[in-house]
Backbone as JSON, one array per atom type, in Angstrom:
{
  "sequence": "PSPSDFGRELLVKMSGELAKLPNYIVIEGHTDAKPFSNDRSYSNWELSSDRANSARRLMRDSGLRPDQIKQVRGFADQRLMDPK",
  "N": [[68.45, -67.71, 12.44], [66.31, -69.08, 10.27], [62.99, -68.9, 8.69], [60.71, -71.75, 8.17], [60.05, -73.45, 4.91], [57.28, -73.17, 4.64], [56.41, -71.3, 6.65], [57.93, -69.03, 5.55], [56.55, -68.89, 3.32], [53.96, -68.21, 4.28], [54.43, -65.77, 5.86], [55.39, -63.84, 3.73], [52.99, -63.73, 2.22], [51.11, -62.79, 4.09], [52.71, -60.16, 4.63], [52.26, -58.66, 2.37], [49.45, -58.38, 2.32], [49.06, -57.11, 5.11], [50.42, -54.78, 4.58], [48.72, -53.2, 3.18], [47.1, -52.31, 5.05], [46.51, -49.56, 7.74], [47.4, -50.45, 10.26], [49.5, -50.82, 12.96], [51.96, -53.19, 13.74], [53.33, -55.9, 15.98], [55.88, -57.91, 16.23], [56.66, -61.09, 17.19], [59.05, -63.4, 18.84], [59.43, -66.75, 19.67], [60.19, -69.78, 21.99], [60.54, -73.26, 22.68], [60.44, -75.34, 25.68], [62.72, -76.25, 26.1], [66.19, -75.98, 26.79], [67.99, -74.17, 24.4], [70.9, -74.55, 24.1], [73.89, -75.91, 25.5], [75.58, -73.96, 25.71], [76.09, -71.12, 27.37], [76.44, -68.7, 25.98], [74.52, -68.44, 23.84], [71.09, -68.49, 24.08], [67.83, -69.56, 24.8], [66.58, -66.88, 24.68], [68.28, -65.47, 22.91], [67.76, -66.75, 20.81], [64.92, -66.83, 20.11], [64.74, -63.97, 19.77], [66.23, -63.52, 17.56], [64.72, -65.11, 15.76], [62.44, -63.25, 15.81], [63.48, -61.12, 14.63], [64.35, -61.97, 12.03], [62.05, -62.4, 10.84], [61.04, -60.07, 10.84], [62.65, -58.89, 9.0], [62.23, -60.27, 6.62], [59.66, -59.7, 6.17], [59.46, -57.25, 6.0], [61.14, -56.99, 3.4], [59.39, -58.15, 1.9], [57.3, -56.37, 1.41], [55.95, -55.09, 3.8], [55.52, -52.13, 5.19], [58.04, -50.42, 6.63], [57.45, -48.68, 8.77], [55.3, -49.52, 9.86], [56.12, -51.41, 11.72], [56.33, -51.77, 15.1], [57.46, -52.95, 17.18], [59.71, -55.33, 18.24], [59.98, -58.48, 19.41], [61.6, -60.81, 21.8], [60.75, -63.48, 23.52], [61.58, -66.16, 24.34], [61.32, -68.8, 26.36], [59.27, -67.92, 27.65], [56.35, -67.63, 27.58], [54.55, -70.12, 26.71], [52.86, -71.91, 24.54], [52.23, -74.49, 24.75], [52.61, -75.73, 27.81], [53.61, -78.3, 28.51]],
  "CA": [[67.52, -68.91, 12.2], [65.07, -68.59, 8.92], [61.49, -69.7, 8.83], [60.69, -73.06, 7.16], [59.49, -72.91, 3.67], [55.76, -73.02, 4.63], [56.52, -69.99, 7.39], [58.24, -68.11, 4.78], [55.5, -68.44, 2.42], [53.03, -67.48, 5.02], [55.01, -64.45, 6.07], [55.42, -63.31, 2.37], [51.62, -63.37, 1.72], [50.65, -61.77, 5.29], [53.26, -58.84, 4.57], [51.61, -58.02, 1.12], [47.98, -57.9, 2.83], [49.29, -56.07, 5.87], [50.93, -53.42, 3.99], [47.52, -52.3, 2.7], [46.29, -51.43, 6.37], [47.15, -48.7, 8.49], [47.64, -50.85, 11.36], [50.87, -51.21, 13.24], [52.05, -54.61, 13.97], [54.53, -56.32, 16.92], [56.35, -59.07, 15.78], [57.26, -61.85, 18.64], [59.69, -65.01, 18.74], [59.16, -67.74, 20.98], [60.84, -70.91, 21.72], [59.88, -74.31, 23.34], [60.8, -75.09, 27.26], [63.89, -77.07, 26.11], [67.37, -74.88, 26.45], [68.61, -74.29, 23.19], [72.29, -75.13, 23.77], [74.52, -76.07, 26.69], [76.63, -72.89, 25.61], [75.37, -69.92, 27.81], [76.57, -67.36, 25.23], [73.5, -68.34, 22.85], [70.12, -69.12, 24.81], [66.56, -69.32, 24.18], [66.61, -65.54, 24.65], [69.03, -64.79, 21.68], [67.08, -67.49, 19.83], [63.73, -65.99, 20.15], [64.9, -62.73, 19.2], [66.62, -63.68, 16.35], [63.7, -65.51, 15.11], [61.77, -62.49, 15.52], [64.47, -60.25, 13.66], [64.34, -62.75, 10.89], [60.58, -62.68, 10.43], [60.88, -58.63, 10.55], [63.18, -58.63, 7.74], [61.51, -61.18, 5.51], [58.27, -59.25, 6.2], [59.81, -55.82, 5.31], [61.43, -57.22, 2.13], [58.25, -58.69, 1.23], [56.01, -55.39, 1.2], [55.34, -54.51, 4.82], [56.0, -50.81, 5.49], [58.96, -50.36, 7.87], [56.79, -47.68, 9.8], [54.31, -50.1, 10.57], [56.48, -52.45, 12.79], [56.54, -51.01, 16.29], [58.36, -53.47, 18.23], [60.15, -56.68, 17.6], [60.07, -59.11, 20.95], [61.71, -62.28, 22.09], [60.15, -64.14, 24.74], [62.31, -67.3, 24.67], [60.29, -69.77, 26.6], [58.16, -67.34, 28.72], [55.02, -67.67, 26.93], [54.49, -71.31, 25.81], [51.49, -72.43, 24.01], [51.83, -75.69, 25.64], [53.5, -75.85, 28.87], [54.53, -79.24, 28.52]],
  "C": [[66.39, -68.17, 11.31], [63.92, -69.51, 9.2], [61.64, -70.91, 7.92], [60.08, -72.31, 5.96], [58.02, -72.49, 3.83], [55.73, -71.51, 5.53], [56.88, -68.76, 6.54], [57.37, -68.03, 3.79], [54.47, -67.8, 2.97], [53.06, -66.01, 5.39], [54.93, -63.58, 4.85], [53.91, -62.75, 2.24], [50.96, -62.65, 2.9], [51.33, -60.4, 5.13], [52.47, -58.22, 3.37], [50.32, -57.7, 1.87], [48.26, -56.8, 3.82], [49.7, -54.87, 5.59], [49.82, -52.65, 3.5], [46.58, -51.91, 3.78], [47.11, -50.63, 6.81], [47.59, -49.27, 9.71], [49.44, -51.12, 11.64], [50.98, -52.68, 13.79], [53.42, -54.8, 15.38], [54.74, -57.8, 16.27], [57.09, -59.8, 16.98], [58.14, -63.15, 18.18], [59.32, -65.52, 19.87], [60.04, -68.88, 20.78], [60.05, -71.94, 22.56], [60.58, -74.26, 24.87], [62.29, -75.57, 27.38], [65.12, -75.73, 26.28], [67.78, -75.43, 25.21], [69.82, -74.83, 23.06], [72.81, -75.24, 25.42], [75.39, -74.64, 26.76], [75.77, -71.64, 26.33], [75.47, -68.53, 27.04], [75.28, -67.13, 24.25], [72.34, -69.08, 23.66], [68.95, -68.93, 23.94], [66.2, -67.78, 23.92], [67.03, -64.78, 23.32], [68.07, -65.53, 20.48], [65.73, -67.17, 19.35], [63.76, -64.57, 19.45], [65.32, -62.61, 17.84], [65.5, -64.19, 15.2], [62.55, -64.26, 14.69], [62.19, -61.41, 14.57], [64.12, -60.71, 12.38], [62.92, -62.62, 10.18], [60.4, -61.13, 10.07], [61.66, -58.39, 9.29], [62.74, -59.27, 6.49], [60.36, -60.26, 5.1], [58.42, -57.84, 5.48], [60.35, -56.02, 3.81], [60.31, -57.86, 1.52], [56.85, -57.71, 1.03], [55.69, -54.69, 2.53], [56.22, -53.23, 4.98], [56.84, -50.94, 6.64], [58.32, -49.53, 9.05], [55.65, -48.52, 10.21], [54.75, -51.24, 11.72], [56.86, -51.61, 14.03], [57.37, -51.35, 17.27], [58.32, -54.97, 17.76], [60.62, -57.39, 19.14], [60.71, -60.63, 20.93], [61.33, -62.6, 23.31], [60.83, -65.47, 25.21], [61.22, -68.49, 25.19], [59.26, -69.44, 27.79], [56.85, -67.37, 28.38], [54.68, -68.9, 25.99], [53.12, -71.5, 25.64], [51.17, -73.73, 24.63], [53.08, -76.01, 26.61], [54.27, -77.12, 29.15], [55.83, -79.22, 27.76]]
}
């Protein structure tokens, strides 16, 4: 899964600014509460992890230093912004 055009633009800009800092970052992927599919071989867990890794690759390719990334996490539907 790839970020939307707006998400891509935001991640690219953030990467350039974050690369200037000594801070480490954690990249997290999330989903909503709905099951992604009826197929148990690809669930919200895989989707959220794939989203986080997609963001990681884009940010790395956009200037973020690889050593700044300390964790990439997929939370599926376990940390909802809106429980509804």
